[in-house]
Amino acid sequence: MDSGDRWYLLAITIFSVLAFMPWARTVEVGGMALFGWLMAILMIFSPAIALVQLFIRRKRGENSGS
Amino acid sequence: MALERMLVIFYLLGCIAIGVLASRKVLASRDEYWVAGRRIGTWVNAMAIMAALASGGSIIGVMGLAYGRGVPYTLSLFAGAVLGFPLASILVAKPLRKFGKFTITDFLTFRYPHVIVRYLVPILIVVSFTVYIVAQMKAAGITAQTLLGIPYQQAVTLSAVVFVLYVSIGGMLAITWTDVIQGALMLLVILGTAFAMMMQNGTPIAIIAHASVKVPELGQVANQPLASYLGSFVIWAAAIPVIPHIVMRVFTAKDSEGARLSLNIAMVMYSIMILAAVMIIVPVGKMSFPNLQDADQIFLEVMKNQFPPLVRGLAVAAVIAAVMSTTDALLLACSSAISHDLLGGYLKEHVLEKTENRINIAIVWVVGIAAMIFAYSPPKLITEFYSAAIGMLSAGLFVPVVAGLWWKKANLFGGIASIVIGVGTYLAVQFNPDAPPLAAILYGLPASALAMVIFSQFGSITSNDIQSTIEGLHR
């Protein structure tokens, strides 16, 4: 497995574990539990980072090939 | 309602026409029927994946769930689905695309060659996908009933006949073409509705803050046990890498890189759509209609009361598109589970490829009609209902697939045990009346993993042929 993939999986696992901690469910921000906001952030950033990572890898591959 | 009905009729006829056009190409070979000749481009595949996942559940069900159980609970379920895409992209997309067959059962029976795997896996797929299809049909039925005034059973029958027709004759190619149109329509309606609401009510943050004053339970997590939150998250995170109608999309990609890119692009579109629905449309809808009997009606009530006929017509078409884009993929996966996985060996030896594809058509009709009959008595909260069915697949298939690809010590004993014990544990907890909703996966998945580790210590090691093929998939 690519090291970038490994770091990515580790980062989203840690983020998910933190999001499910009890404090995230009790703290309220802007009318919604922090847990809800963290889930929303996960939904935005996990695809965005994965996509950026793929594009970077693709670019590197093209560079090395040229 | 004349304009809305015209729009929907026009749309349905378009789907059938696509099926007829595609049938000229696909009925000639297995590759064309099941995986559209493996030449679907990245962006088209991404839209098709997004549309396949964004079901009636993602429009009607997601909003019903947020309305009934609160925004955080709903986001935990859908964040799990979104997380499942990178997991699929990293863990299974490349090796499975290289494997180059048609279904997840093909891989599992290759990795764990045993009659139990060959028959149990497709049966699990058919059972859980039939439940999934029933939930989709409810979404189509209540939409047509509320916005078009068509009686529920007639609406279910009509939508079922249309998508069974174009799937049965058009195969994966028809599904891909219709999914692209359906995905675009869904994005247009959900994002358009959310945008119109933002113009009137401000940003999503302002909308949620405002809604929390009137309906504080919308933003709270207190109304469900933690196990349900975690369970809903884990079910979908583990399901996406192994769920057959998404995995079949991996097989349709031109190459493994295209498969990975499509999965991630699909995930971005899917996230944006779900967040717009849950964080804008639902809070505004809940403030306007705080006491709905059926939570799944929230989007329809918003459309019915706050938008003009043209938009309502588009909304009906979008919901039916969402239902169809998932159901057609589910039907094809179900059909492949029966005709390719269960009967495949016999058909390959005894009938011509063209005849085999005609048998596929008959199977799609049988599955579609069975689901339609079940859908006449619809379940409550469709998203929770079909998520429970998908949980069974996650519990039974995630560990054997991932371990089969990445763990050399995984052997036949471990594979069979992880499927049987994962599903058995899941069902035992799921049917316990005291268990919190969707929590069964928290027992099923670890049980499956434990069974894989323990039972792989027994029995013979995997043959060199299988090992070297698996190693080749990672190169």
Coordinates of C-alpha atoms in Angstrom, one line a residue:
Chain A
M1 CA 0.0 0.0 0.0
D2 CA 1.2 3.5 -0.9
S3 CA 2.5 5.5 2.1
G4 CA 0.2 8.4 1.2
D5 CA -2.7 6.0 1.4
R6 CA -1.6 4.7 4.7
W7 CA -1.3 8.2 6.2
Y8 CA -4.7 9.1 4.8
L9 CA -6.4 6.1 6.3
L10 CA -4.7 6.8 9.6
A11 CA -5.7 10.4 9.6
I12 CA -9.4 9.8 8.8
T13 CA -9.5 7.0 11.4
I14 CA -8.1 9.3 14.1
F15 CA -10.5 12.0 13.1
S16 CA -13.5 9.6 13.2
V17 CA -12.5 8.3 16.6
L18 CA -12.2 11.8 18.0
A19 CA -15.6 12.7 16.5
F20 CA -17.2 9.9 18.3
M21 CA -15.8 10.9 21.7
P22 CA -18.4 11.9 24.4
W23 CA -17.3 15.5 24.4
A24 CA -18.2 16.0 20.8
R25 CA -21.8 14.9 21.5
T26 CA -22.3 17.2 24.5
V27 CA -20.7 20.4 23.2
E28 CA -23.1 22.5 21.0
V29 CA -21.9 24.9 18.4
G30 CA -24.3 27.2 16.4
G31 CA -27.4 25.2 17.3
M32 CA -26.0 21.7 16.5
A33 CA -23.9 19.2 18.4
L34 CA -20.2 19.4 17.6
F35 CA -20.4 15.8 16.5
G36 CA -22.7 16.9 13.6
W37 CA -20.3 19.5 12.5
L38 CA -17.4 17.1 12.6
M39 CA -19.3 14.6 10.5
A40 CA -20.0 17.4 8.0
I41 CA -16.3 18.3 7.9
L42 CA -15.4 14.6 7.3
M43 CA -17.9 14.5 4.4
I44 CA -16.2 17.6 2.8
F45 CA -12.6 16.9 3.5
S46 CA -12.2 13.2 3.2
P47 CA -13.2 13.2 -0.5
A48 CA -11.4 16.4 -1.2
I49 CA -8.1 15.2 0.2
A50 CA -8.3 11.8 -1.5
L51 CA -8.9 13.5 -4.8
V52 CA -6.0 15.9 -4.4
Q53 CA -3.8 13.0 -3.4
L54 CA -4.8 11.1 -6.5
F55 CA -4.1 14.1 -8.8
I56 CA -0.7 14.7 -7.2
R57 CA 0.2 11.1 -7.7
R58 CA -1.0 11.3 -11.3
K59 CA 1.1 14.4 -11.9
R60 CA 4.2 12.7 -10.3
G61 CA 3.6 9.7 -12.5
E62 CA 3.4 11.8 -15.6
N63 CA 6.5 13.8 -14.7
S64 CA 8.5 10.6 -14.1
G65 CA 7.4 9.3 -17.3
S66 CA 8.4 12.3 -19.4
Chain B
M1 CA -50.8 18.5 -11.9
A2 CA -50.9 18.2 -15.7
L3 CA -47.4 19.8 -16.2
E4 CA -45.8 17.6 -13.5
R5 CA -47.3 14.4 -15.0
M6 CA -46.2 15.4 -18.5
L7 CA -42.6 15.9 -17.3
V8 CA -42.6 12.6 -15.5
I9 CA -44.1 10.7 -18.5
F10 CA -41.5 12.3 -20.8
Y11 CA -38.7 11.3 -18.5
L12 CA -40.0 7.7 -18.1
L13 CA -40.3 7.3 -21.9
G14 CA -36.8 8.6 -22.3
C15 CA -35.5 5.9 -19.9
I16 CA -37.2 3.2 -21.8
A17 CA -35.9 4.6 -25.1
I18 CA -32.3 4.4 -23.7
G19 CA -32.9 0.8 -22.7
V20 CA -34.1 -0.1 -26.2
L21 CA -31.1 1.7 -27.8
A22 CA -28.6 0.0 -25.4
S23 CA -30.1 -3.4 -26.0
R24 CA -28.9 -3.4 -29.6
K25 CA -25.4 -3.4 -28.3
V26 CA -25.4 -5.3 -25.1
L27 CA -27.4 -8.5 -25.7
A28 CA -24.6 -9.9 -27.8
S29 CA -22.1 -10.7 -25.0
R30 CA -21.6 -11.2 -21.3
D31 CA -19.0 -8.4 -21.1
E32 CA -21.3 -5.9 -22.7
Y33 CA -24.3 -6.8 -20.6
W34 CA -22.7 -6.9 -17.1
V35 CA -19.9 -4.4 -17.3
A36 CA -20.6 -2.3 -20.5
G37 CA -17.6 -3.6 -22.3
R38 CA -15.2 -2.2 -19.6
R39 CA -14.8 1.1 -21.4
I40 CA -16.7 3.6 -19.3
G41 CA -14.8 6.9 -18.9
T42 CA -13.9 8.4 -15.5
W43 CA -16.4 11.3 -15.4
V44 CA -19.3 9.3 -16.8
N45 CA -18.5 6.5 -14.3
A46 CA -18.2 9.0 -11.5
M47 CA -21.7 10.4 -12.2
A48 CA -23.0 6.8 -12.5
I49 CA -21.5 5.8 -9.2
M50 CA -22.9 8.9 -7.5
A51 CA -26.3 8.2 -9.0
A52 CA -26.2 4.6 -8.1
L53 CA -25.5 5.4 -4.4
A54 CA -27.8 8.4 -4.3
S55 CA -31.0 6.5 -4.1
G56 CA -34.5 7.4 -3.3
G57 CA -33.1 7.0 0.2
S58 CA -30.7 9.9 -0.5
I59 CA -33.4 12.3 -1.4
I60 CA -36.6 11.1 0.4
G61 CA -35.0 8.9 3.0
V62 CA -32.0 11.2 4.0
M63 CA -34.4 14.1 4.7
G64 CA -36.9 11.8 6.5
L65 CA -34.1 10.5 8.7
A66 CA -32.8 14.0 9.5
Y67 CA -36.4 15.1 10.2
G68 CA -37.1 12.2 12.4
R69 CA -33.8 11.4 14.1
G70 CA -31.9 14.7 13.9
V71 CA -29.1 16.1 11.6
P72 CA -26.1 14.6 13.5
Y73 CA -27.5 11.0 13.3
T74 CA -28.1 11.4 9.6
L75 CA -24.7 12.8 9.0
S76 CA -23.1 10.0 10.9
L77 CA -24.7 7.5 8.5
F78 CA -23.9 9.4 5.3
A79 CA -20.3 10.3 6.5
G80 CA -19.8 6.6 6.8
A81 CA -20.9 6.2 3.2
V82 CA -18.6 9.0 2.1
L83 CA -15.7 7.5 4.1
G84 CA -16.4 4.2 2.4
F85 CA -15.4 5.6 -1.0
P86 CA -11.7 6.2 -0.1
L87 CA -11.7 2.8 1.6
A88 CA -13.0 1.3 -1.6
S89 CA -10.6 3.3 -3.7
I90 CA -7.5 2.3 -1.6
L91 CA -8.4 -1.2 -0.5
V92 CA -10.3 -2.8 -3.4
A93 CA -10.6 -0.6 -6.6
K94 CA -7.2 -1.4 -8.1
P95 CA -6.9 -5.1 -7.3
L96 CA -10.5 -5.9 -8.2
R97 CA -10.3 -3.9 -11.5
K98 CA -7.2 -5.9 -12.3
F99 CA -9.0 -9.1 -11.4
G100 CA -11.2 -8.3 -14.3
K101 CA -14.3 -10.4 -13.6
F102 CA -18.0 -9.4 -13.2
T103 CA -19.0 -9.7 -9.5
I104 CA -17.8 -9.7 -5.9
T105 CA -18.8 -13.4 -5.8
D106 CA -16.4 -14.1 -8.6
F107 CA -13.6 -12.8 -6.5
L108 CA -14.7 -14.5 -3.3
T109 CA -15.1 -17.9 -5.0
F110 CA -11.7 -17.5 -6.5
R111 CA -10.1 -16.6 -3.2
Y112 CA -12.1 -19.1 -1.1
P113 CA -13.1 -21.8 -3.6
H114 CA -15.9 -23.6 -1.8
V115 CA -19.5 -24.4 -2.6
I116 CA -20.7 -22.5 0.6
V117 CA -19.1 -19.3 -0.7
R118 CA -20.4 -19.9 -4.2
Y119 CA -24.0 -20.2 -3.0
L120 CA -24.1 -18.2 0.2
V121 CA -22.7 -14.9 -1.1
P122 CA -25.2 -14.5 -3.9
I123 CA -28.1 -15.5 -1.7
L124 CA -27.0 -12.8 0.8
I125 CA -26.8 -10.3 -2.0
V126 CA -30.3 -11.1 -3.3
V127 CA -31.9 -11.0 0.1
S128 CA -30.4 -7.7 1.2
F129 CA -30.8 -6.0 -2.3
T130 CA -34.5 -7.0 -2.4
V131 CA -35.0 -5.2 0.8
Y132 CA -33.0 -2.2 -0.6
I133 CA -35.2 -2.2 -3.7
V134 CA -38.4 -2.3 -1.6
A135 CA -37.3 0.9 0.2
Q136 CA -36.6 2.5 -3.2
M137 CA -40.1 1.6 -4.5
K138 CA -41.7 3.2 -1.4
A139 CA -39.8 6.4 -2.2
A140 CA -41.2 6.4 -5.8
G141 CA -44.7 5.5 -4.6
I142 CA -45.1 8.2 -1.9
T143 CA -43.5 10.8 -4.3
A144 CA -46.0 10.1 -7.1
Q145 CA -48.8 9.9 -4.6
T146 CA -48.0 13.2 -2.9
L147 CA -47.0 15.3 -5.9
L148 CA -48.9 13.7 -8.8
G149 CA -52.0 12.4 -7.0
I150 CA -51.5 8.9 -8.3
P151 CA -52.5 6.1 -5.8
Y152 CA -49.5 4.6 -4.0
Q153 CA -49.8 1.1 -5.4
Q154 CA -50.3 2.3 -9.0
A155 CA -47.2 4.5 -8.6
V156 CA -45.1 1.7 -7.3
T157 CA -46.3 -0.6 -10.2
L158 CA -45.6 2.0 -12.9
S159 CA -42.1 2.9 -11.7
A160 CA -41.2 -0.8 -11.2
V161 CA -42.3 -1.7 -14.7
V162 CA -40.4 1.1 -16.3
F163 CA -37.0 0.4 -14.6
V164 CA -37.3 -3.4 -14.8
L165 CA -38.0 -2.9 -18.6
Y166 CA -34.9 -0.8 -19.3
V167 CA -32.6 -2.7 -17.0
S168 CA -33.7 -6.1 -18.4
I169 CA -33.1 -5.2 -22.0
G170 CA -30.3 -2.6 -21.7
G171 CA -28.0 -4.1 -19.1
M172 CA -25.1 -2.0 -17.7
L173 CA -24.8 0.3 -20.7
A174 CA -28.5 1.4 -20.3
I175 CA -27.9 1.9 -16.6
T176 CA -24.8 4.0 -17.2
W177 CA -26.5 6.3 -19.7
T178 CA -29.6 6.7 -17.6
D179 CA -27.6 7.1 -14.4
V180 CA -25.7 10.1 -15.9
I181 CA -28.9 11.8 -16.7
Q182 CA -30.5 10.8 -13.4
G183 CA -27.4 12.0 -11.4
A184 CA -27.4 15.4 -13.1
L185 CA -31.2 15.8 -12.5
M186 CA -30.7 14.9 -8.8
L187 CA -27.9 17.4 -8.4
L188 CA -29.9 20.1 -10.2
V189 CA -33.0 19.7 -8.1
I190 CA -31.4 19.3 -4.6
L191 CA -28.8 22.0 -5.1
G192 CA -31.4 24.3 -6.9
T193 CA -33.8 23.8 -4.0
A194 CA -31.1 24.4 -1.4
F195 CA -29.9 27.5 -3.3
A196 CA -33.4 28.9 -3.4
M197 CA -33.8 28.3 0.3
M198 CA -30.5 30.0 1.1
M199 CA -31.6 33.0 -0.8
Q200 CA -34.5 33.4 1.6
N201 CA -33.0 32.1 4.8
G202 CA -29.3 32.8 4.7
T203 CA -26.3 30.4 5.0
P204 CA -26.5 26.8 6.3
I205 CA -25.0 27.9 9.6
A206 CA -27.6 30.6 10.0
I207 CA -30.4 28.2 9.0
I208 CA -29.3 25.6 11.5
A209 CA -28.9 28.2 14.3
H210 CA -32.4 29.5 13.5
A211 CA -33.9 26.1 13.4
S212 CA -32.3 25.1 16.7
V213 CA -34.4 27.7 18.4
K214 CA -37.7 26.5 17.0
V215 CA -36.9 22.7 16.9
P216 CA -33.9 22.1 19.2
E217 CA -34.0 18.3 18.8
L218 CA -33.0 18.7 15.1
G219 CA -29.3 19.4 16.1
Q220 CA -29.0 17.2 19.2
V221 CA -27.6 13.7 19.5
A222 CA -29.4 12.7 22.6
N223 CA -32.4 11.0 21.0
Q224 CA -30.4 7.8 19.9
P225 CA -27.9 5.6 21.8
L226 CA -24.2 6.0 20.8
A227 CA -24.2 2.5 19.4
S228 CA -26.8 3.5 16.7
Y229 CA -24.6 6.5 15.7
L230 CA -21.5 4.4 15.5
G231 CA -23.4 1.5 13.8
S232 CA -24.9 3.6 11.1
F233 CA -21.4 5.1 10.4
V234 CA -19.7 1.7 10.3
I235 CA -22.3 0.0 8.2
W236 CA -21.8 2.3 5.2
A237 CA -18.1 2.7 5.6
A238 CA -17.7 -1.1 5.4
A239 CA -20.4 -1.5 2.8
I240 CA -19.1 0.7 0.0
P241 CA -15.9 -1.3 -0.7
V242 CA -17.9 -4.6 -1.1
I243 CA -21.4 -3.6 -2.0
P244 CA -22.0 -5.3 -5.4
H245 CA -23.6 -2.5 -7.4
I246 CA -20.7 -0.2 -6.6
V247 CA -18.1 -2.9 -7.1
M248 CA -19.6 -3.6 -10.6
R249 CA -18.9 0.0 -11.4
V250 CA -15.2 -0.6 -10.6
F251 CA -15.3 -3.4 -13.2
T252 CA -16.8 -1.1 -15.8
A253 CA -13.9 1.4 -15.6
K254 CA -11.3 1.5 -18.4
D255 CA -8.5 0.9 -15.9
S256 CA -7.7 0.8 -12.2
E257 CA -6.7 4.4 -12.0
G258 CA -9.9 5.4 -13.7
A259 CA -11.8 3.3 -11.2
R260 CA -10.1 5.1 -8.3
L261 CA -10.6 8.5 -9.7
S262 CA -14.3 7.8 -10.5
L263 CA -14.9 6.7 -6.9
N264 CA -13.4 9.8 -5.4
I265 CA -15.1 12.3 -7.8
A266 CA -18.4 10.5 -7.1
M267 CA -17.9 11.0 -3.4
V268 CA -17.3 14.7 -3.8
M269 CA -20.6 15.2 -5.7
Y270 CA -22.5 12.9 -3.3
S271 CA -21.2 14.8 -0.2
I272 CA -22.3 18.1 -1.6
M273 CA -25.7 16.9 -2.4
I274 CA -26.3 15.2 1.0
L275 CA -25.0 18.2 3.0
A276 CA -27.3 20.5 1.0
A277 CA -30.3 18.3 1.7
V278 CA -29.6 17.8 5.4
M279 CA -28.2 21.2 6.4
I280 CA -30.5 23.4 4.4
I281 CA -33.7 21.8 3.1
V282 CA -34.5 19.8 6.2
P283 CA -34.1 22.6 8.8
V284 CA -36.2 25.0 6.7
G285 CA -38.8 22.2 6.1
K286 CA -38.9 21.2 9.8
M287 CA -39.6 24.8 10.8
S288 CA -42.5 25.0 8.3
F289 CA -43.9 21.4 8.9
P290 CA -42.9 20.4 12.5
N291 CA -45.5 17.7 13.0
L292 CA -45.5 15.3 10.0
Q293 CA -46.8 11.8 10.6
D294 CA -44.4 10.3 8.0
A295 CA -41.0 11.9 8.3
D296 CA -40.1 10.6 4.8
Q297 CA -42.7 13.1 3.4
I298 CA -40.7 16.2 4.4
F299 CA -39.1 17.0 1.0
L300 CA -42.4 16.3 -0.8
E301 CA -44.3 18.7 1.6
V302 CA -41.7 21.4 1.0
M303 CA -42.0 20.9 -2.8
K304 CA -45.8 20.8 -2.7
N305 CA -46.2 23.9 -0.6
Q306 CA -43.3 26.2 -1.5
F307 CA -42.5 25.6 -5.2
P308 CA -44.3 26.1 -8.5
P309 CA -45.6 23.2 -10.7
L310 CA -42.5 23.2 -13.0
V311 CA -40.2 22.7 -10.0
R312 CA -42.5 20.1 -8.5
G313 CA -42.5 18.2 -11.8
L314 CA -38.7 18.3 -11.8
A315 CA -38.6 17.2 -8.2
V316 CA -40.8 14.2 -9.0
A317 CA -38.6 13.3 -11.9
A318 CA -35.5 13.7 -9.7
V319 CA -36.8 11.4 -6.9
I320 CA -37.9 8.8 -9.5
A321 CA -34.5 9.3 -11.1
A322 CA -32.8 8.7 -7.7
V323 CA -35.0 5.6 -7.1
M324 CA -34.3 4.3 -10.6
S325 CA -30.6 5.0 -10.7
T326 CA -30.1 2.9 -7.6
T327 CA -32.7 0.3 -8.2
D328 CA -31.6 -0.4 -11.8
A329 CA -28.0 -1.0 -10.5
L330 CA -29.4 -3.1 -7.6
L331 CA -31.6 -5.1 -10.0
L332 CA -28.6 -5.8 -12.3
A333 CA -26.5 -6.8 -9.3
C334 CA -29.3 -9.1 -8.0
S335 CA -29.8 -10.6 -11.4
S336 CA -26.0 -11.1 -11.8
A337 CA -26.0 -12.8 -8.3
I338 CA -28.6 -15.3 -9.6
S339 CA -27.8 -15.9 -13.2
H340 CA -24.0 -15.3 -13.1
D341 CA -23.0 -16.4 -9.6
L342 CA -25.6 -19.1 -8.9
L343 CA -26.4 -20.5 -12.3
G344 CA -23.4 -19.2 -14.2
G345 CA -21.5 -22.5 -14.4
Y346 CA -24.5 -24.4 -15.8
L347 CA -25.5 -21.6 -18.2
K348 CA -22.0 -21.2 -19.5
E349 CA -21.8 -24.9 -20.4
H350 CA -25.3 -25.5 -21.7
V351 CA -26.6 -22.3 -23.4
L352 CA -25.4 -19.7 -25.8
E353 CA -24.3 -16.3 -24.6
K354 CA -27.3 -14.7 -26.2
T355 CA -29.7 -17.2 -24.6
E356 CA -28.0 -16.5 -21.3
N357 CA -28.7 -12.8 -21.6
R358 CA -32.3 -13.6 -22.3
I359 CA -32.4 -15.6 -19.1
N360 CA -31.0 -12.5 -17.3
I361 CA -33.9 -10.5 -18.6
A362 CA -36.4 -13.0 -17.1
I363 CA -34.5 -12.9 -13.7
V364 CA -34.6 -9.1 -13.6
W365 CA -38.4 -9.3 -14.1
V366 CA -38.8 -11.9 -11.3
V367 CA -36.7 -9.9 -8.8
G368 CA -38.4 -6.6 -9.8
I369 CA -41.9 -8.0 -9.4
A370 CA -41.1 -9.7 -6.1
A371 CA -39.8 -6.4 -4.7
M372 CA -42.8 -4.6 -6.1
I373 CA -45.2 -6.9 -4.2
F374 CA -43.3 -6.4 -0.9
A375 CA -43.3 -2.6 -1.5
Y376 CA -47.1 -2.6 -1.5
S377 CA -46.7 -2.7 2.3
P378 CA -44.0 -0.1 2.8
P379 CA -41.6 0.1 5.8
K380 CA -41.2 3.2 8.0
L381 CA -38.0 5.4 7.7
I382 CA -36.7 3.8 4.5
T383 CA -33.0 4.8 5.1
E384 CA -32.9 2.9 8.4
F385 CA -34.7 0.0 6.9
Y386 CA -32.4 -0.6 3.9
S387 CA -29.3 0.3 6.0
A388 CA -30.1 -2.6 8.2
A389 CA -30.2 -4.9 5.2
I390 CA -26.9 -3.5 3.8
G391 CA -25.4 -4.1 7.3
M392 CA -25.8 -7.8 6.7
L393 CA -23.6 -7.6 3.6
S394 CA -21.0 -5.4 5.4
A395 CA -20.9 -7.9 8.2
G396 CA -20.5 -10.9 5.9
L397 CA -18.4 -9.6 3.0
F398 CA -16.1 -6.7 4.2
V399 CA -13.6 -8.9 6.1
P400 CA -13.3 -11.8 3.6
V401 CA -12.8 -9.4 0.7
V402 CA -10.3 -7.1 2.4
A403 CA -8.4 -9.9 4.0
G404 CA -8.5 -11.9 0.8
L405 CA -6.7 -9.1 -1.0
W406 CA -4.3 -7.9 1.7
W407 CA -3.7 -10.8 4.2
K408 CA -1.7 -13.7 2.8
K409 CA -2.6 -16.0 5.7
A410 CA -6.4 -15.7 5.0
N411 CA -7.4 -19.2 3.8
L412 CA -10.5 -21.1 2.9
F413 CA -11.4 -22.0 6.5
G414 CA -11.0 -18.3 7.6
G415 CA -13.0 -17.0 4.6
I416 CA -16.0 -19.3 5.1
A417 CA -16.0 -18.7 8.9
S418 CA -15.8 -14.9 8.6
I419 CA -18.8 -14.9 6.2
V420 CA -20.9 -17.3 8.2
I421 CA -20.1 -16.0 11.7
G422 CA -20.2 -12.3 10.6
V423 CA -23.7 -12.7 9.1
G424 CA -24.9 -15.0 11.9
T425 CA -23.8 -12.6 14.6
Y426 CA -25.3 -9.6 12.8
L427 CA -28.7 -11.3 12.4
A428 CA -28.7 -12.5 16.0
V429 CA -28.2 -8.9 17.3
Q430 CA -30.4 -7.3 14.6
F431 CA -33.4 -9.4 15.5
N432 CA -33.0 -8.8 19.2
P433 CA -35.7 -6.4 20.1
D434 CA -33.6 -4.7 22.8
A435 CA -30.7 -3.8 20.4
P436 CA -30.5 -0.2 19.3
P437 CA -31.2 0.5 15.6
L438 CA -28.3 -0.3 13.3
A439 CA -26.0 -1.3 16.1
A440 CA -25.8 -5.0 15.0
I441 CA -22.8 -4.2 12.8
L442 CA -20.7 -3.4 15.8
Y443 CA -20.9 -7.1 16.8
G444 CA -21.1 -8.6 13.3
L445 CA -18.0 -7.0 11.9
P446 CA -15.6 -7.7 14.8
A447 CA -17.0 -11.3 14.9
S448 CA -16.3 -11.7 11.2
A449 CA -12.7 -10.4 11.7
L450 CA -12.1 -12.6 14.7
A451 CA -13.4 -15.6 12.9
M452 CA -11.1 -14.9 9.9
V453 CA -8.0 -14.6 12.2
I454 CA -8.8 -17.7 14.3
F455 CA -10.0 -20.1 11.6
S456 CA -7.2 -19.1 9.2
Q457 CA -4.9 -20.9 11.7
F458 CA -6.6 -24.2 10.7
G459 CA -6.8 -25.9 7.4
S460 CA -4.4 -25.9 4.6
I461 CA -2.7 -22.7 3.4
T462 CA -3.9 -21.0 0.2
S463 CA -2.5 -22.6 -3.0
N464 CA 0.4 -21.0 -4.8
D465 CA -1.7 -20.3 -7.9
I466 CA -4.2 -18.2 -5.9
Q467 CA -1.4 -16.5 -3.9
S468 CA 0.5 -15.5 -7.0
T469 CA -2.7 -14.2 -8.7
I470 CA -3.5 -12.1 -5.7
E471 CA 0.0 -10.7 -5.6
G472 CA -0.2 -9.9 -9.2
L473 CA -3.3 -7.8 -8.6
H474 CA -1.3 -5.4 -6.4
R475 CA 1.5 -4.8 -9.0

